[in-house]
Amino acid sequence: MSEVILQVRDLSVRYGGVLALSSVSFDVADGQIVGLIGPNGAGKTTCIDALSGFTTPSARNPSFSYISFLGRSIDRLSPQSRVRLGFARTFQSLELFDDLTVRDNLRVAAATPTWISTVTDALWPKRKVDAAVDEVLELLGLDSFAEDRPEHLSNGQRHLVAVGRALVGRPRLLLLDEPAAGLNPSETVELSKLLRSLPDRGVSVLLVDHDMSLVLGVCDQVHVLDFGSIIASGTPEQIRSDPLVISAYLGQGSSGVDEPVVGGGSDS
Amino acid sequence: MIGEYSGFILAGLGGGAVVAALALGLVLTNRATGVINFAFGAMGMYVAFAYFQFRDNGDLILPVIFVPSRIHLLETPTLFTALLMAVFLSAALGAATYWLVFRPLRRAPALASVVASLGLMLYLQEVVRLNFPTGSAATVVRMGVLPERPVRFLGTAVTANRLLLVVFVVLATVALTALFRYTKFGLQTRAAAGSQKGAMLVGISPDRIGLINSMIATVIAGIAVILIEPISGLDPITTSLLVLPALAAALLGGLSSFTIATCAGLGIGMLQSLILGYTVKPSTSWIPDWVPRTGLQQAVPVILVLIALVWRGDALPDRAYLVDKRLPSSPTPRHVALWTLLLVGATSVALLGFDAPHRQALIVTMVSALLALSIVVITGYVGQISLAQLAFAGVAGFTVINVANDGLPFPLAALVATLVATAVGVVVALPAARVRGMSLAIATLAMAVALEQLVLSSKGFSGGVAGRSAPRPVLFGADFGISARGADNFRPIFGFLVLGVLTVSCLMVANLRRNRTGLRWLAVRSNERAAAAAGINVARSKIGAFAVSSCIAGLAGVLLAYSTSTLSTNSFMVIGALVALALTYLGGIASIGGALIAGLLAQAGLFTLVANGGTDGKAGTYVFAISGLGLIVMAIFAPDGITGAVRQGAQRLQMSLRMSGQPPQQTALAGSGPGAGSGLGAGAGPAEGEPDHE
């Protein structure tokens, strides 16, 4: 396989007395789509928060690299520095900038400022045309809504704006937190087409979702989280037939855990 | 030796007790309604004024304007009836403020409740100033409640009322703690604070909880301010600002612990008194002369507030932080060239055509608009409530006078002063980047008080009460000075200088808003987590915005210094900063046009001049009280301010015109009133109202 761009080793997160994530390890290789599934409260969003710098991991051995991206440790980097390295994410609740138009939602993420840019922005009256923004708007079919505010869009379009905002900085790795939550079936199909096209554009994906058919349909590799630990890893075929996964997540079978899981719920 | 100061420490118990009582009330309202009420000191202040009036002659004076406020209730009021009246009055005041002001704002952004409580504070201060008689003839005899005879306590003489005040506060603390811990009502309050929705589901009415707690809190505040009067006096402004040390104490208790808040309040009072005792000693020579002694005393709670805030602060809000509240909308500036041409043209004509009083009002308007513009940048665009903008202006104003008097020529002196203000702004921003919302408003208010008390009141810097004068600004031999004899005073050429600075500042802010810097600011305002996920360095964005806005405030300060014959510290008092924020909010806090309207509305600006002309000067009397009321109303009903209301009106007009199937240009010509608004409604400027003056 191609080179590993994200390497996660022994990542743990503790909220008070609760171990939300316990010694999680996995890799994402260049051009791969990796899925992370698990029932509510399994630690999926916590994992994305820890990877993107929004949550501090509990074990912090300074000489150990818990999260390595493109060959360097990013444990101590702020969220925005990780973004600049090519590490974009979306949020389960989208968190779009409601005051800004769709185009401006993307423009704001398109380029990193320098200390001089405040001065040049003050002196320069014209808006600069941004090729990257137009390209992503076109890719996602959002060009005709570019001047609308997110609140005027459909739920599916809002999800696309969130993905677009993450894509516009040309990331190497995209972390998607429940991108299909609340989408209707045809929108989900469109989304999986989009996701499958991303590796060709040089973007690897870490996908967290409830929607089993989406995750198993688009991912090359799937990890199953339960109570903060990875209980199974493998290709979608292997996951489908894994007895542990079936009892913990799919809710079928013999064990006492009976938890039918459907998409759209909220993670803790 | 501590022994020789023990008298001062014990004397501070009185002041400490009132701080503790206000802190208790703040904690109580915060726990019940999640609101920090800046007007809390002012509410206690009004109750105390009403009490002493009633005790004196049986008149109850209501906090109203325009209608008769005086009701004669009793011929011979007694201590008991007066206290009873005070309890009922403060409970009614607490109920009214909760029901009319804070309940409608439960789901509003922090800015709205800060603005509304500032409006309430301003209103109460003005109502007391207007309704309660002052001057030697009408002075009310303030009969104290508690005995003032000295008693010996721990081997030191102290007046009995101080000790009794402490007893009152301690009893209140114990009662509140017990109420919250052991009663069903306390449990319900805690439940409602945890989740209003959840509380409603189990049948608890958050409105009833908020109402009752607000009444209890106001009674405690009212009684405490009444009891402290013989010790600390009673004054509309200083008593209202007791809320600041009270906030410090409440924050040290995490805005939730009654016991810690009370202890902290008592401690702050004793510490202030100790500093007072220490600084008045002639033997205290190590404090440099330029440090104002009273300032040092005021600065202590401020430093405590800052430590508490920064210590509790966090760089990014966590997942539980809800940001679904609507902020004032900030439209992209449109038709900038057209607006610039129109407004600069109209102002130039006005500067050349107006007589001296109108020229003066126009210059005041422009300088005030510049200050408002700095608030638009930091509070409107970035969502950071800053109450320190006027203090930045003050720093720049006195700096320019000092360096100019030292011989630095005009444009250089102005540049240096603006840079100094910018630097001070960045220093204030460093801790501010760690706190947000209400906490930031408190932090910047604390900074403003610190700057006022320690820097702006310093004799060496500002000349103290007498003030200082700037030399005339001369550039390439041309005299830009404002003053001249007789009808030539308020020279147009100075007006053009101000117009130039204002125009360039507005254009630069418009550019920033339309470019990525402005988008980043709005992104930070809208959602800090998402902004960080979009690669924005949130802290650096905030600090950059503070730099830009304090630079603009500094320019306003420089122009103010050159436009007055003597610049004094009075121009930069904290109350002025509250008014400036209020007027900017009224105008429209997130648009450049809002800043211009705020300038028009400013005290001694064009609007008051015109309004005074039409009402024989009555409008000027009521301007603060009305703007206080207007602020509350705007915060609740029209968070986008006057520009927002005009914009919405214009949009609605356009819509209805389109609905009726007529081309918009034709109907605009057909004479629908605010026609100017319909064509340019999407822009940010003032669409109507003052075409002759601006």
Tab-separated table of C-alpha atoms in Angstrom, chain A residues 129-218:
chain	number	residue	atom	x	y	z
A	129	VAL	CA	-11.242	36.158	-6.901
A	130	ASP	CA	-10.391	32.805	-5.416
A	131	ALA	CA	-9.953	29.893	-7.792
A	132	ALA	CA	-9.979	27.262	-5.045
A	133	VAL	CA	-13.345	28.473	-3.746
A	134	ASP	CA	-14.953	28.420	-7.198
A	135	GLU	CA	-13.548	24.977	-7.880
A	136	VAL	CA	-15.010	23.490	-4.694
A	137	LEU	CA	-18.362	25.239	-5.197
A	138	GLU	CA	-18.549	23.695	-8.640
A	139	LEU	CA	-17.440	20.258	-7.448
A	140	LEU	CA	-20.199	20.194	-4.841
A	141	GLY	CA	-22.796	21.735	-7.142
A	142	LEU	CA	-23.186	24.725	-4.833
A	143	ASP	CA	-22.361	27.444	-7.360
A	144	SER	CA	-25.957	28.536	-7.777
A	145	PHE	CA	-26.329	28.993	-3.988
A	146	ALA	CA	-22.990	30.734	-3.522
A	147	GLU	CA	-24.470	34.084	-2.480
A	148	ASP	CA	-27.133	32.603	-0.170
A	149	ARG	CA	-26.834	32.315	3.583
A	150	PRO	CA	-26.627	28.731	4.918
A	151	GLU	CA	-29.935	29.160	6.769
A	152	HIS	CA	-31.741	29.365	3.418
A	153	LEU	CA	-30.373	26.011	2.188
A	154	SER	CA	-31.742	22.511	2.539
A	155	ASN	CA	-30.210	20.194	5.092
A	156	GLY	CA	-28.386	18.241	2.400
A	157	GLN	CA	-26.912	21.411	0.925
A	158	ARG	CA	-25.801	22.560	4.358
A	159	HIS	CA	-23.923	19.291	4.774
A	160	LEU	CA	-22.226	19.933	1.455
A	161	VAL	CA	-21.210	23.428	2.575
A	162	ALA	CA	-19.607	21.911	5.673
A	163	VAL	CA	-17.676	19.449	3.521
A	164	GLY	CA	-16.799	22.229	1.095
A	165	ARG	CA	-15.430	24.429	3.853
A	166	ALA	CA	-13.181	21.572	4.923
A	167	LEU	CA	-12.070	20.829	1.345
A	168	VAL	CA	-11.281	24.361	0.255
A	169	GLY	CA	-7.966	24.530	2.087
A	170	ARG	CA	-6.796	21.548	-0.024
A	171	PRO	CA	-6.333	19.174	2.926
A	172	ARG	CA	-4.432	15.884	2.729
A	173	LEU	CA	-6.774	14.268	5.255
A	174	LEU	CA	-10.431	15.011	5.839
A	175	LEU	CA	-12.136	13.982	9.097
A	176	LEU	CA	-15.876	13.768	8.570
A	177	ASP	CA	-18.065	13.636	11.675
A	178	GLU	CA	-21.422	12.071	10.744
A	179	PRO	CA	-21.718	13.729	7.338
A	180	ALA	CA	-24.853	11.720	6.499
A	181	ALA	CA	-26.783	12.512	9.683
A	182	GLY	CA	-30.230	13.731	8.681
A	183	LEU	CA	-29.705	13.185	4.943
A	184	ASN	CA	-32.363	11.442	2.888
A	185	PRO	CA	-31.376	8.261	0.983
A	186	SER	CA	-30.769	9.946	-2.367
A	187	GLU	CA	-28.633	12.643	-0.696
A	188	THR	CA	-26.660	9.881	1.020
A	189	VAL	CA	-26.004	8.228	-2.326
A	190	GLU	CA	-24.745	11.550	-3.718
A	191	LEU	CA	-22.520	11.961	-0.696
A	192	SER	CA	-20.966	8.514	-1.074
A	193	LYS	CA	-20.200	9.260	-4.731
A	194	LEU	CA	-18.497	12.460	-3.630
A	195	LEU	CA	-16.510	10.672	-0.937
A	196	ARG	CA	-15.288	8.020	-3.383
A	197	SER	CA	-14.008	10.749	-5.693
A	198	LEU	CA	-11.903	12.389	-2.989
A	199	PRO	CA	-8.856	10.070	-3.017
A	200	ASP	CA	-8.343	10.898	-6.696
A	201	ARG	CA	-8.073	14.546	-5.677
A	202	GLY	CA	-5.335	13.712	-3.183
A	203	VAL	CA	-7.622	13.745	-0.138
A	204	SER	CA	-7.694	10.796	2.235
A	205	VAL	CA	-10.746	10.446	4.464
A	206	LEU	CA	-11.505	9.368	8.012
A	207	LEU	CA	-15.256	8.864	8.115
A	208	VAL	CA	-17.336	8.629	11.283
A	209	ASP	CA	-20.982	7.767	10.780
A	210	HIS	CA	-23.934	5.792	12.049
A	211	ASP	CA	-25.047	4.859	8.583
A	212	MET	CA	-23.697	1.320	8.149
A	213	SER	CA	-24.457	1.127	4.447
A	214	LEU	CA	-22.585	4.381	3.806
A	215	VAL	CA	-19.541	3.401	5.862
A	216	LEU	CA	-19.355	-0.172	4.614
A	217	GLY	CA	-20.073	1.010	1.072
A	218	VAL	CA	-17.327	3.599	0.654
